[in-house]
Protein backbone atom coordinates (compact mmCIF):
# COMPACT_ATOMS: atom_id res chain seq x y z
CA UNK A 1 0.00 0.00 0.00
CA UNK A 2 1.39 3.42 -0.91
CA UNK A 3 2.14 6.07 1.72
CA UNK A 4 -0.52 8.29 0.12
CA UNK A 5 -3.17 5.59 0.52
CA UNK A 6 -2.11 5.01 4.13
CA UNK A 7 -2.47 8.73 4.88
CA UNK A 8 -5.91 8.80 3.23
CA UNK A 9 -7.14 5.79 5.20
CA UNK A 10 -5.79 7.20 8.48
CA UNK A 11 -7.93 10.31 8.04
CA UNK A 12 -10.86 8.54 6.36
CA UNK A 13 -14.23 10.14 7.04
CA UNK A 14 -17.70 8.68 7.16
CA UNK A 15 -21.23 9.99 7.71
CA UNK A 16 -23.56 8.62 10.39
CA UNK A 17 -27.10 9.69 11.17
CA UNK A 18 -29.16 8.60 14.20
CA UNK A 19 -32.54 7.99 12.56
CA UNK A 20 -35.89 9.15 14.06
CA UNK A 21 -36.47 5.86 15.92
CA UNK A 22 -33.01 6.14 17.51
CA UNK A 23 -33.54 9.77 18.56
CA UNK A 24 -37.07 9.13 19.90
CA UNK A 25 -35.91 6.11 21.90
CA UNK A 26 -33.10 8.13 23.48
CA UNK A 27 -30.33 6.11 21.84
CA UNK A 28 -28.25 9.06 20.60
CA UNK A 29 -25.85 8.93 23.56
CA UNK A 30 -25.47 5.16 23.21
CA UNK A 31 -24.51 5.52 19.53
CA UNK A 32 -22.03 8.32 20.28
CA UNK A 33 -20.48 6.32 23.12
CA UNK A 34 -19.88 3.31 20.89
CA UNK A 35 -18.15 5.44 18.28
CA UNK A 36 -15.94 7.24 20.78
CA UNK A 37 -15.19 4.05 22.73
CA UNK A 38 -13.58 2.34 19.74
CA UNK A 39 -11.22 5.27 19.20
CA UNK A 40 -12.83 6.98 16.24
CA UNK A 41 -13.12 10.79 16.32
CA UNK A 42 -16.38 12.72 15.90
CA UNK A 43 -15.45 15.85 13.93
CA UNK A 44 -18.97 17.27 13.27
CA UNK A 45 -22.31 16.83 15.09
CA UNK A 46 -25.81 18.36 14.88
CA UNK A 47 -29.51 17.65 15.57
CA UNK A 48 -31.84 18.67 12.74
CA UNK A 49 -35.23 17.94 11.17
CA UNK A 50 -34.85 16.92 7.52
CA UNK A 51 -37.15 17.90 4.66
CA UNK A 52 -38.40 15.39 2.05
CA UNK A 53 -36.30 17.20 -0.56
CA UNK A 54 -33.15 16.69 1.52
CA UNK A 55 -33.81 12.97 2.04
CA UNK A 56 -34.50 12.65 -1.67
CA UNK A 57 -31.00 14.03 -2.37
CA UNK A 58 -29.37 12.00 0.41
CA UNK A 59 -30.21 8.54 -1.01
CA UNK A 60 -28.94 7.41 -4.42
CA UNK A 61 -31.46 7.34 -7.29
CA UNK A 62 -29.63 4.99 -9.66
CA UNK A 63 -31.13 1.70 -10.82
CA UNK A 64 -28.31 -0.35 -9.23
CA UNK A 65 -29.16 1.02 -5.74
CA UNK A 66 -32.91 0.51 -6.24
CA UNK A 67 -32.42 -3.05 -7.54
CA UNK A 68 -30.13 -3.93 -4.63
CA UNK A 69 -32.82 -2.89 -2.13
CA UNK A 70 -35.25 -5.14 -4.02
CA UNK A 71 -32.79 -8.06 -3.93
CA UNK A 72 -32.10 -7.69 -0.19
CA UNK A 73 -35.84 -7.61 0.46
CA UNK A 74 -36.43 -10.79 -1.57
CA UNK A 75 -33.66 -12.64 0.30
CA UNK A 76 -35.31 -11.66 3.58
CA UNK A 77 -38.75 -12.84 2.42
CA UNK A 78 -37.34 -16.16 1.08
CA UNK A 79 -35.49 -16.83 4.33
CA UNK A 80 -38.75 -16.82 6.25
CA UNK A 81 -40.89 -18.51 3.58
CA UNK A 82 -42.88 -15.32 2.97
CA UNK A 83 -44.47 -14.49 -0.37
CA UNK A 84 -42.87 -11.44 -2.02
CA UNK A 85 -46.07 -10.99 -4.09
CA UNK A 86 -47.80 -9.60 -0.98
CA UNK A 87 -45.69 -6.48 -1.63
CA UNK A 88 -47.70 -5.92 -4.80
CA UNK A 89 -44.68 -6.43 -7.10
CA UNK A 90 -41.80 -8.86 -7.63
CA UNK A 91 -39.77 -6.36 -9.64
CA UNK A 92 -36.55 -5.38 -7.82
CA UNK A 93 -36.58 -1.80 -9.10
CA UNK A 94 -40.23 -1.27 -8.17
CA UNK A 95 -39.56 -2.64 -4.68
CA UNK A 96 -36.60 -0.25 -4.44
CA UNK A 97 -38.76 2.71 -5.48
CA UNK A 98 -41.43 1.78 -2.94
CA UNK A 99 -38.87 1.54 -0.12
CA UNK A 100 -37.39 4.88 -1.21
CA UNK A 101 -40.82 6.48 -0.74
CA UNK A 102 -41.20 4.96 2.73
CA UNK A 103 -37.73 6.27 3.63
CA UNK A 104 -38.89 9.83 2.87
CA UNK A 105 -41.78 9.40 5.36
CA UNK A 106 -39.59 7.75 8.03
CA UNK A 107 -36.64 10.12 7.96
CA UNK A 108 -38.80 13.25 8.05
CA UNK A 109 -41.03 12.00 10.92
CA UNK A 110 -38.83 13.38 13.77
CA UNK A 111 -35.45 15.05 14.29
CA UNK A 112 -32.24 13.16 13.52
CA UNK A 113 -28.66 13.60 14.72
CA UNK A 114 -26.02 13.79 12.01
CA UNK A 115 -22.28 13.44 12.42
CA UNK A 116 -18.99 13.08 10.60
CA UNK A 117 -16.62 10.47 12.01
CA UNK A 118 -12.90 10.36 11.23
CA UNK A 119 -10.21 7.75 11.71
CA UNK A 120 -8.50 4.72 10.19
CA UNK A 121 -10.98 2.62 8.19
CA UNK A 122 -13.83 4.84 9.47
CA UNK A 123 -16.27 3.71 6.75
CA UNK A 124 -15.85 -0.03 7.34
CA UNK A 125 -15.64 0.29 11.13
CA UNK A 126 -18.84 2.31 11.43
CA UNK A 127 -20.66 -0.06 9.05
CA UNK A 128 -19.47 -2.95 11.24
CA UNK A 129 -20.74 -1.18 14.36
CA UNK A 130 -24.10 -0.44 12.69
CA UNK A 131 -24.64 -4.09 11.65
CA UNK A 132 -26.83 -5.65 8.97
CA UNK A 133 -29.51 -3.43 7.39
CA UNK A 134 -32.19 -5.81 8.66
CA UNK A 135 -31.96 -5.78 12.47
CA UNK A 136 -33.29 -9.34 12.84
CA UNK A 137 -30.17 -10.41 10.89
CA UNK A 138 -27.71 -8.02 12.55
CA UNK A 139 -25.19 -9.58 14.95
CA UNK A 140 -25.64 -8.99 18.68
CA UNK A 141 -23.11 -6.35 19.73
CA UNK A 142 -23.95 -4.16 16.75
CA UNK A 143 -26.20 -1.11 17.11
CA UNK A 144 -28.96 -2.58 14.96
CA UNK A 145 -28.64 -6.06 16.52
CA UNK A 146 -28.72 -4.76 20.08
CA UNK A 147 -31.49 -2.19 19.71
CA UNK A 148 -33.99 -3.38 17.10
CA UNK A 149 -35.90 -6.52 16.10
CA UNK A 150 -37.38 -5.10 12.90
CA UNK A 151 -37.39 -6.92 9.55
CA UNK A 152 -38.33 -6.24 5.92
CA UNK A 153 -41.42 -8.44 6.26
CA UNK A 154 -42.85 -6.57 9.26
CA UNK A 155 -41.95 -3.16 7.88
CA UNK A 156 -43.45 -3.93 4.48
CA UNK A 157 -46.66 -5.38 5.97
CA UNK A 158 -47.13 -1.94 7.56
CA UNK A 159 -46.00 -0.11 4.38
CA UNK A 160 -43.03 1.56 6.06
CA UNK A 161 -39.23 1.54 6.05
CA UNK A 162 -37.27 -0.76 8.36
CA UNK A 163 -36.59 1.04 11.66
CA UNK A 164 -32.90 0.33 12.17
CA UNK A 165 -31.70 3.17 14.45
CA UNK A 166 -28.85 4.53 12.28
CA UNK A 167 -27.73 5.32 8.77
CA UNK A 168 -24.05 4.84 7.92
CA UNK A 169 -22.22 5.42 4.61
CA UNK A 170 -21.41 2.17 2.80
CA UNK A 171 -18.33 3.28 0.81
CA UNK A 172 -15.84 6.18 0.88
CA UNK A 173 -17.55 7.56 -2.26
CA UNK A 174 -20.99 7.46 -0.59
CA UNK A 175 -19.43 9.11 2.49
CA UNK A 176 -17.97 11.93 0.37
CA UNK A 177 -21.36 12.70 -1.15
CA UNK A 178 -23.19 12.54 2.18
CA UNK A 179 -20.65 14.62 4.15
CA UNK A 180 -20.64 17.28 1.41
CA UNK A 181 -24.43 17.27 1.28
CA UNK A 182 -25.10 17.52 5.04
CA UNK A 183 -22.19 19.65 6.29
CA UNK A 184 -20.38 22.76 5.13
CA UNK A 185 -16.55 22.61 5.48
CA UNK A 186 -16.51 25.09 8.40
CA UNK A 187 -18.83 22.81 10.43
CA UNK A 188 -16.22 20.03 10.36
CA UNK A 189 -13.37 20.41 12.85
CA UNK A 190 -9.72 19.50 12.73
CA UNK A 191 -8.26 18.65 16.13
CA UNK A 192 -5.90 16.12 17.71
CA UNK A 193 -7.40 13.42 19.93
CA UNK A 194 -5.41 12.89 23.10
CA UNK A 195 -5.43 9.11 22.67
CA UNK A 196 -3.91 9.23 19.18
CA UNK A 197 -0.62 8.14 20.73
CA UNK A 198 -2.13 4.64 21.07
CA UNK A 199 -0.96 3.98 17.50
CA UNK A 200 2.57 5.04 18.36
CA UNK A 201 3.12 2.83 21.44
CA UNK A 202 5.48 0.46 19.64
CA UNK A 203 7.09 3.08 17.40
P1 LIG B 1 -28.24 0.46 4.85
O1 LIG B 1 -29.00 1.49 5.66
O2 LIG B 1 -27.77 -0.68 5.69
O3 LIG B 1 -27.12 1.06 4.04
P2 LIG B 1 -29.74 0.24 2.34
O4 LIG B 1 -28.89 1.32 1.80
O5 LIG B 1 -29.86 -1.03 1.54
O6 LIG B 1 -29.29 -0.18 3.82
O7 LIG B 1 -31.22 0.76 2.58
C1 LIG B 1 -31.48 2.05 3.11
C2 LIG B 1 -32.56 1.97 4.17
O8 LIG B 1 -33.79 1.58 3.56
C3 LIG B 1 -32.36 0.91 5.26
O9 LIG B 1 -31.50 1.34 6.31
C4 LIG B 1 -33.77 0.69 5.74
O10 LIG B 1 -34.19 1.66 6.70
C5 LIG B 1 -34.58 0.86 4.48
N1 LIG B 1 -34.92 -0.43 3.81
C6 LIG B 1 -34.11 -1.22 3.08
N2 LIG B 1 -34.79 -2.29 2.60
C7 LIG B 1 -36.06 -2.16 3.03
C8 LIG B 1 -37.26 -2.92 2.88
N3 LIG B 1 -37.31 -4.01 2.20
N4 LIG B 1 -38.37 -2.46 3.47
C9 LIG B 1 -38.36 -1.33 4.18
N5 LIG B 1 -37.26 -0.58 4.38
C10 LIG B 1 -36.13 -0.97 3.82
MG1 LIG C 1 -27.16 2.23 2.37
PDB file of C-alpha atoms and ligand atoms in Angstrom:
ATOM      1  CA  UNK A   1       0.000   0.000   0.000  1.00  0.00           C
ATOM      2  CA  UNK A   2       1.395   3.424  -0.908  1.00  0.00           C
ATOM      3  CA  UNK A   3       2.140   6.075   1.721  1.00  0.00           C
ATOM      4  CA  UNK A   4      -0.518   8.291   0.117  1.00  0.00           C
ATOM      5  CA  UNK A   5      -3.168   5.586   0.523  1.00  0.00           C
ATOM      6  CA  UNK A   6      -2.106   5.014   4.127  1.00  0.00           C
ATOM      7  CA  UNK A   7      -2.471   8.733   4.878  1.00  0.00           C
ATOM      8  CA  UNK A   8      -5.909   8.805   3.225  1.00  0.00           C
ATOM      9  CA  UNK A   9      -7.139   5.788   5.202  1.00  0.00           C
ATOM     10  CA  UNK A  10      -5.788   7.195   8.480  1.00  0.00           C
ATOM     11  CA  UNK A  11      -7.925  10.306   8.035  1.00  0.00           C
ATOM     12  CA  UNK A  12     -10.861   8.535   6.362  1.00  0.00           C
ATOM     13  CA  UNK A  13     -14.230  10.141   7.038  1.00  0.00           C
ATOM     14  CA  UNK A  14     -17.702   8.679   7.158  1.00  0.00           C
ATOM     15  CA  UNK A  15     -21.226   9.986   7.714  1.00  0.00           C
ATOM     16  CA  UNK A  16     -23.564   8.624  10.386  1.00  0.00           C
ATOM     17  CA  UNK A  17     -27.103   9.686  11.174  1.00  0.00           C
ATOM     18  CA  UNK A  18     -29.161   8.601  14.203  1.00  0.00           C
ATOM     19  CA  UNK A  19     -32.543   7.993  12.558  1.00  0.00           C
ATOM     20  CA  UNK A  20     -35.885   9.152  14.062  1.00  0.00           C
ATOM     21  CA  UNK A  21     -36.474   5.860  15.918  1.00  0.00           C
ATOM     22  CA  UNK A  22     -33.015   6.145  17.508  1.00  0.00           C
ATOM     23  CA  UNK A  23     -33.541   9.770  18.562  1.00  0.00           C
ATOM     24  CA  UNK A  24     -37.070   9.131  19.904  1.00  0.00           C
ATOM     25  CA  UNK A  25     -35.910   6.106  21.897  1.00  0.00           C
ATOM     26  CA  UNK A  26     -33.103   8.127  23.482  1.00  0.00           C
ATOM     27  CA  UNK A  27     -30.329   6.108  21.842  1.00  0.00           C
ATOM     28  CA  UNK A  28     -28.251   9.064  20.597  1.00  0.00           C
ATOM     29  CA  UNK A  29     -25.850   8.932  23.557  1.00  0.00           C
ATOM     30  CA  UNK A  30     -25.468   5.164  23.206  1.00  0.00           C
ATOM     31  CA  UNK A  31     -24.511   5.517  19.534  1.00  0.00           C
ATOM     32  CA  UNK A  32     -22.034   8.324  20.277  1.00  0.00           C
ATOM     33  CA  UNK A  33     -20.480   6.320  23.125  1.00  0.00           C
ATOM     34  CA  UNK A  34     -19.882   3.305  20.895  1.00  0.00           C
ATOM     35  CA  UNK A  35     -18.147   5.442  18.276  1.00  0.00           C
ATOM     36  CA  UNK A  36     -15.941   7.239  20.778  1.00  0.00           C
ATOM     37  CA  UNK A  37     -15.187   4.051  22.725  1.00  0.00           C
ATOM     38  CA  UNK A  38     -13.585   2.338  19.740  1.00  0.00           C
ATOM     39  CA  UNK A  39     -11.224   5.269  19.201  1.00  0.00           C
ATOM     40  CA  UNK A  40     -12.834   6.980  16.239  1.00  0.00           C
ATOM     41  CA  UNK A  41     -13.118  10.788  16.319  1.00  0.00           C
ATOM     42  CA  UNK A  42     -16.385  12.724  15.896  1.00  0.00           C
ATOM     43  CA  UNK A  43     -15.452  15.850  13.926  1.00  0.00           C
ATOM     44  CA  UNK A  44     -18.968  17.271  13.269  1.00  0.00           C
ATOM     45  CA  UNK A  45     -22.312  16.828  15.089  1.00  0.00           C
ATOM     46  CA  UNK A  46     -25.811  18.357  14.878  1.00  0.00           C
ATOM     47  CA  UNK A  47     -29.513  17.652  15.570  1.00  0.00           C
ATOM     48  CA  UNK A  48     -31.838  18.668  12.735  1.00  0.00           C
ATOM     49  CA  UNK A  49     -35.229  17.945  11.167  1.00  0.00           C
ATOM     50  CA  UNK A  50     -34.846  16.920   7.518  1.00  0.00           C
ATOM     51  CA  UNK A  51     -37.149  17.900   4.662  1.00  0.00           C
ATOM     52  CA  UNK A  52     -38.399  15.394   2.052  1.00  0.00           C
ATOM     53  CA  UNK A  53     -36.296  17.202  -0.563  1.00  0.00           C
ATOM     54  CA  UNK A  54     -33.153  16.692   1.518  1.00  0.00           C
ATOM     55  CA  UNK A  55     -33.805  12.973   2.044  1.00  0.00           C
ATOM     56  CA  UNK A  56     -34.501  12.647  -1.670  1.00  0.00           C
ATOM     57  CA  UNK A  57     -31.002  14.031  -2.366  1.00  0.00           C
ATOM     58  CA  UNK A  58     -29.372  11.999   0.415  1.00  0.00           C
ATOM     59  CA  UNK A  59     -30.214   8.543  -1.010  1.00  0.00           C
ATOM     60  CA  UNK A  60     -28.944   7.408  -4.421  1.00  0.00           C
ATOM     61  CA  UNK A  61     -31.457   7.337  -7.285  1.00  0.00           C
ATOM     62  CA  UNK A  62     -29.631   4.989  -9.664  1.00  0.00           C
ATOM     63  CA  UNK A  63     -31.128   1.696 -10.819  1.00  0.00           C
ATOM     64  CA  UNK A  64     -28.314  -0.345  -9.226  1.00  0.00           C
ATOM     65  CA  UNK A  65     -29.163   1.016  -5.740  1.00  0.00           C
ATOM     66  CA  UNK A  66     -32.909   0.512  -6.235  1.00  0.00           C
ATOM     67  CA  UNK A  67     -32.418  -3.055  -7.541  1.00  0.00           C
ATOM     68  CA  UNK A  68     -30.132  -3.933  -4.632  1.00  0.00           C
ATOM     69  CA  UNK A  69     -32.819  -2.891  -2.135  1.00  0.00           C
ATOM     70  CA  UNK A  70     -35.249  -5.143  -4.017  1.00  0.00           C
ATOM     71  CA  UNK A  71     -32.787  -8.055  -3.935  1.00  0.00           C
ATOM     72  CA  UNK A  72     -32.095  -7.687  -0.190  1.00  0.00           C
ATOM     73  CA  UNK A  73     -35.841  -7.606   0.456  1.00  0.00           C
ATOM     74  CA  UNK A  74     -36.432 -10.795  -1.565  1.00  0.00           C
ATOM     75  CA  UNK A  75     -33.655 -12.638   0.300  1.00  0.00           C
ATOM     76  CA  UNK A  76     -35.306 -11.661   3.585  1.00  0.00           C
ATOM     77  CA  UNK A  77     -38.753 -12.841   2.421  1.00  0.00           C
ATOM     78  CA  UNK A  78     -37.340 -16.160   1.084  1.00  0.00           C
ATOM     79  CA  UNK A  79     -35.486 -16.832   4.325  1.00  0.00           C
ATOM     80  CA  UNK A  80     -38.753 -16.820   6.253  1.00  0.00           C
ATOM     81  CA  UNK A  81     -40.886 -18.506   3.578  1.00  0.00           C
ATOM     82  CA  UNK A  82     -42.881 -15.322   2.971  1.00  0.00           C
ATOM     83  CA  UNK A  83     -44.475 -14.494  -0.374  1.00  0.00           C
ATOM     84  CA  UNK A  84     -42.870 -11.442  -2.024  1.00  0.00           C
ATOM     85  CA  UNK A  85     -46.072 -10.992  -4.092  1.00  0.00           C
ATOM     86  CA  UNK A  86     -47.802  -9.604  -0.981  1.00  0.00           C
ATOM     87  CA  UNK A  87     -45.690  -6.484  -1.630  1.00  0.00           C
ATOM     88  CA  UNK A  88     -47.698  -5.917  -4.802  1.00  0.00           C
ATOM     89  CA  UNK A  89     -44.684  -6.435  -7.101  1.00  0.00           C
ATOM     90  CA  UNK A  90     -41.804  -8.858  -7.631  1.00  0.00           C
ATOM     91  CA  UNK A  91     -39.767  -6.359  -9.636  1.00  0.00           C
ATOM     92  CA  UNK A  92     -36.552  -5.376  -7.818  1.00  0.00           C
ATOM     93  CA  UNK A  93     -36.578  -1.800  -9.098  1.00  0.00           C
ATOM     94  CA  UNK A  94     -40.231  -1.274  -8.169  1.00  0.00           C
ATOM     95  CA  UNK A  95     -39.561  -2.635  -4.677  1.00  0.00           C
ATOM     96  CA  UNK A  96     -36.602  -0.247  -4.440  1.00  0.00           C
ATOM     97  CA  UNK A  97     -38.761   2.705  -5.482  1.00  0.00           C
ATOM     98  CA  UNK A  98     -41.430   1.783  -2.939  1.00  0.00           C
ATOM     99  CA  UNK A  99     -38.869   1.539  -0.122  1.00  0.00           C
ATOM    100  CA  UNK A 100     -37.390   4.883  -1.210  1.00  0.00           C
ATOM    101  CA  UNK A 101     -40.824   6.477  -0.743  1.00  0.00           C
ATOM    102  CA  UNK A 102     -41.201   4.962   2.732  1.00  0.00           C
ATOM    103  CA  UNK A 103     -37.731   6.274   3.625  1.00  0.00           C
ATOM    104  CA  UNK A 104     -38.894   9.829   2.873  1.00  0.00           C
ATOM    105  CA  UNK A 105     -41.778   9.396   5.364  1.00  0.00           C
ATOM    106  CA  UNK A 106     -39.587   7.745   8.026  1.00  0.00           C
ATOM    107  CA  UNK A 107     -36.639  10.123   7.962  1.00  0.00           C
ATOM    108  CA  UNK A 108     -38.804  13.245   8.054  1.00  0.00           C
ATOM    109  CA  UNK A 109     -41.026  12.001  10.923  1.00  0.00           C
ATOM    110  CA  UNK A 110     -38.828  13.383  13.772  1.00  0.00           C
ATOM    111  CA  UNK A 111     -35.452  15.045  14.293  1.00  0.00           C
ATOM    112  CA  UNK A 112     -32.241  13.162  13.524  1.00  0.00           C
ATOM    113  CA  UNK A 113     -28.661  13.605  14.718  1.00  0.00           C
ATOM    114  CA  UNK A 114     -26.023  13.787  12.007  1.00  0.00           C
ATOM    115  CA  UNK A 115     -22.280  13.438  12.420  1.00  0.00           C
ATOM    116  CA  UNK A 116     -18.991  13.078  10.598  1.00  0.00           C
ATOM    117  CA  UNK A 117     -16.615  10.474  12.009  1.00  0.00           C
ATOM    118  CA  UNK A 118     -12.904  10.359  11.231  1.00  0.00           C
ATOM    119  CA  UNK A 119     -10.215   7.746  11.707  1.00  0.00           C
ATOM    120  CA  UNK A 120      -8.497   4.716  10.188  1.00  0.00           C
ATOM    121  CA  UNK A 121     -10.983   2.615   8.194  1.00  0.00           C
ATOM    122  CA  UNK A 122     -13.825   4.836   9.469  1.00  0.00           C
ATOM    123  CA  UNK A 123     -16.270   3.708   6.752  1.00  0.00           C
ATOM    124  CA  UNK A 124     -15.851  -0.027   7.337  1.00  0.00           C
ATOM    125  CA  UNK A 125     -15.637   0.289  11.133  1.00  0.00           C
ATOM    126  CA  UNK A 126     -18.840   2.312  11.432  1.00  0.00           C
ATOM    127  CA  UNK A 127     -20.658  -0.057   9.049  1.00  0.00           C
ATOM    128  CA  UNK A 128     -19.472  -2.951  11.236  1.00  0.00           C
ATOM    129  CA  UNK A 129     -20.741  -1.180  14.355  1.00  0.00           C
ATOM    130  CA  UNK A 130     -24.103  -0.443  12.687  1.00  0.00           C
ATOM    131  CA  UNK A 131     -24.639  -4.086  11.653  1.00  0.00           C
ATOM    132  CA  UNK A 132     -26.832  -5.646   8.965  1.00  0.00           C
ATOM    133  CA  UNK A 133     -29.515  -3.425   7.392  1.00  0.00           C
ATOM    134  CA  UNK A 134     -32.194  -5.812   8.663  1.00  0.00           C
ATOM    135  CA  UNK A 135     -31.959  -5.784  12.472  1.00  0.00           C
ATOM    136  CA  UNK A 136     -33.294  -9.340  12.836  1.00  0.00           C
ATOM    137  CA  UNK A 137     -30.174 -10.414  10.890  1.00  0.00           C
ATOM    138  CA  UNK A 138     -27.708  -8.023  12.551  1.00  0.00           C
ATOM    139  CA  UNK A 139     -25.186  -9.582  14.952  1.00  0.00           C
ATOM    140  CA  UNK A 140     -25.640  -8.994  18.676  1.00  0.00           C
ATOM    141  CA  UNK A 141     -23.115  -6.346  19.733  1.00  0.00           C
ATOM    142  CA  UNK A 142     -23.948  -4.157  16.753  1.00  0.00           C
ATOM    143  CA  UNK A 143     -26.197  -1.112  17.115  1.00  0.00           C
ATOM    144  CA  UNK A 144     -28.959  -2.584  14.960  1.00  0.00           C
ATOM    145  CA  UNK A 145     -28.638  -6.057  16.515  1.00  0.00           C
ATOM    146  CA  UNK A 146     -28.724  -4.762  20.082  1.00  0.00           C
ATOM    147  CA  UNK A 147     -31.491  -2.194  19.707  1.00  0.00           C
ATOM    148  CA  UNK A 148     -33.987  -3.377  17.095  1.00  0.00           C
ATOM    149  CA  UNK A 149     -35.903  -6.515  16.100  1.00  0.00           C
ATOM    150  CA  UNK A 150     -37.383  -5.102  12.898  1.00  0.00           C
ATOM    151  CA  UNK A 151     -37.393  -6.923   9.551  1.00  0.00           C
ATOM    152  CA  UNK A 152     -38.335  -6.241   5.919  1.00  0.00           C
ATOM    153  CA  UNK A 153     -41.416  -8.443   6.255  1.00  0.00           C
ATOM    154  CA  UNK A 154     -42.850  -6.573   9.255  1.00  0.00           C
ATOM    155  CA  UNK A 155     -41.951  -3.164   7.877  1.00  0.00           C
ATOM    156  CA  UNK A 156     -43.448  -3.932   4.480  1.00  0.00           C
ATOM    157  CA  UNK A 157     -46.658  -5.376   5.967  1.00  0.00           C
ATOM    158  CA  UNK A 158     -47.126  -1.943   7.560  1.00  0.00           C
ATOM    159  CA  UNK A 159     -45.996  -0.110   4.378  1.00  0.00           C
ATOM    160  CA  UNK A 160     -43.031   1.556   6.064  1.00  0.00           C
ATOM    161  CA  UNK A 161     -39.232   1.539   6.054  1.00  0.00           C
ATOM    162  CA  UNK A 162     -37.271  -0.761   8.361  1.00  0.00           C
ATOM    163  CA  UNK A 163     -36.587   1.042  11.664  1.00  0.00           C
ATOM    164  CA  UNK A 164     -32.899   0.332  12.173  1.00  0.00           C
ATOM    165  CA  UNK A 165     -31.695   3.172  14.453  1.00  0.00           C
ATOM    166  CA  UNK A 166     -28.854   4.531  12.282  1.00  0.00           C
ATOM    167  CA  UNK A 167     -27.734   5.321   8.770  1.00  0.00           C
ATOM    168  CA  UNK A 168     -24.053   4.842   7.916  1.00  0.00           C
ATOM    169  CA  UNK A 169     -22.221   5.418   4.610  1.00  0.00           C
ATOM    170  CA  UNK A 170     -21.413   2.170   2.803  1.00  0.00           C
ATOM    171  CA  UNK A 171     -18.334   3.284   0.815  1.00  0.00           C
ATOM    172  CA  UNK A 172     -15.837   6.183   0.883  1.00  0.00           C
ATOM    173  CA  UNK A 173     -17.555   7.559  -2.262  1.00  0.00           C
ATOM    174  CA  UNK A 174     -20.988   7.464  -0.593  1.00  0.00           C
ATOM    175  CA  UNK A 175     -19.426   9.111   2.492  1.00  0.00           C
ATOM    176  CA  UNK A 176     -17.965  11.927   0.367  1.00  0.00           C
ATOM    177  CA  UNK A 177     -21.362  12.701  -1.155  1.00  0.00           C
ATOM    178  CA  UNK A 178     -23.192  12.539   2.181  1.00  0.00           C
ATOM    179  CA  UNK A 179     -20.654  14.619   4.146  1.00  0.00           C
ATOM    180  CA  UNK A 180     -20.643  17.277   1.413  1.00  0.00           C
ATOM    181  CA  UNK A 181     -24.431  17.271   1.277  1.00  0.00           C
ATOM    182  CA  UNK A 182     -25.101  17.523   5.040  1.00  0.00           C
ATOM    183  CA  UNK A 183     -22.195  19.649   6.286  1.00  0.00           C
ATOM    184  CA  UNK A 184     -20.378  22.756   5.126  1.00  0.00           C
ATOM    185  CA  UNK A 185     -16.547  22.606   5.478  1.00  0.00           C
ATOM    186  CA  UNK A 186     -16.514  25.087   8.395  1.00  0.00           C
ATOM    187  CA  UNK A 187     -18.831  22.813  10.426  1.00  0.00           C
ATOM    188  CA  UNK A 188     -16.220  20.027  10.358  1.00  0.00           C
ATOM    189  CA  UNK A 189     -13.374  20.409  12.852  1.00  0.00           C
ATOM    190  CA  UNK A 190      -9.723  19.502  12.728  1.00  0.00           C
ATOM    191  CA  UNK A 191      -8.257  18.648  16.132  1.00  0.00           C
ATOM    192  CA  UNK A 192      -5.903  16.123  17.705  1.00  0.00           C
ATOM    193  CA  UNK A 193      -7.400  13.417  19.928  1.00  0.00           C
ATOM    194  CA  UNK A 194      -5.413  12.895  23.098  1.00  0.00           C
ATOM    195  CA  UNK A 195      -5.425   9.109  22.671  1.00  0.00           C
ATOM    196  CA  UNK A 196      -3.913   9.233  19.185  1.00  0.00           C
ATOM    197  CA  UNK A 197      -0.621   8.145  20.732  1.00  0.00           C
ATOM    198  CA  UNK A 198      -2.126   4.644  21.073  1.00  0.00           C
ATOM    199  CA  UNK A 199      -0.957   3.980  17.500  1.00  0.00           C
ATOM    200  CA  UNK A 200       2.574   5.043  18.364  1.00  0.00           C
ATOM    201  CA  UNK A 201       3.118   2.829  21.435  1.00  0.00           C
ATOM    202  CA  UNK A 202       5.479   0.459  19.637  1.00  0.00           C
ATOM    203  CA  UNK A 203       7.088   3.083  17.396  1.00  0.00           C
TER     204      UNK A 203
HETATM  205  P1  LIG B   1     -28.240   0.463   4.845  1.00  0.00           P
HETATM  206  O1  LIG B   1     -28.996   1.488   5.662  1.00  0.00           O
HETATM  207  O2  LIG B   1     -27.773  -0.685   5.692  1.00  0.00           O
HETATM  208  O3  LIG B   1     -27.118   1.062   4.039  1.00  0.00           O
HETATM  209  P2  LIG B   1     -29.743   0.235   2.342  1.00  0.00           P
HETATM  210  O4  LIG B   1     -28.888   1.322   1.801  1.00  0.00           O
HETATM  211  O5  LIG B   1     -29.861  -1.034   1.543  1.00  0.00           O
HETATM  212  O6  LIG B   1     -29.291  -0.177   3.815  1.00  0.00           O
HETATM  213  O7  LIG B   1     -31.225   0.761   2.584  1.00  0.00           O
HETATM  214  C1  LIG B   1     -31.477   2.053   3.108  1.00  0.00           C
HETATM  215  C2  LIG B   1     -32.559   1.975   4.170  1.00  0.00           C
HETATM  216  O8  LIG B   1     -33.788   1.585   3.555  1.00  0.00           O
HETATM  217  C3  LIG B   1     -32.356   0.910   5.261  1.00  0.00           C
HETATM  218  O9  LIG B   1     -31.501   1.339   6.307  1.00  0.00           O
HETATM  219  C4  LIG B   1     -33.774   0.687   5.743  1.00  0.00           C
HETATM  220  O10 LIG B   1     -34.191   1.657   6.698  1.00  0.00           O
HETATM  221  C5  LIG B   1     -34.585   0.861   4.478  1.00  0.00           C
HETATM  222  N1  LIG B   1     -34.922  -0.425   3.813  1.00  0.00           N
HETATM  223  C6  LIG B   1     -34.111  -1.215   3.075  1.00  0.00           C
HETATM  224  N2  LIG B   1     -34.788  -2.290   2.599  1.00  0.00           N
HETATM  225  C7  LIG B   1     -36.059  -2.160   3.034  1.00  0.00           C
HETATM  226  C8  LIG B   1     -37.256  -2.915   2.882  1.00  0.00           C
HETATM  227  N3  LIG B   1     -37.313  -4.012   2.198  1.00  0.00           N
HETATM  228  N4  LIG B   1     -38.372  -2.462   3.470  1.00  0.00           N
HETATM  229  C9  LIG B   1     -38.361  -1.333   4.183  1.00  0.00           C
HETATM  230  N5  LIG B   1     -37.265  -0.577   4.379  1.00  0.00           N
HETATM  231  C10 LIG B   1     -36.126  -0.974   3.817  1.00  0.00           C
HETATM  232 MG1  LIG B   2     -27.160   2.235   2.370  1.00  0.00          MG
END
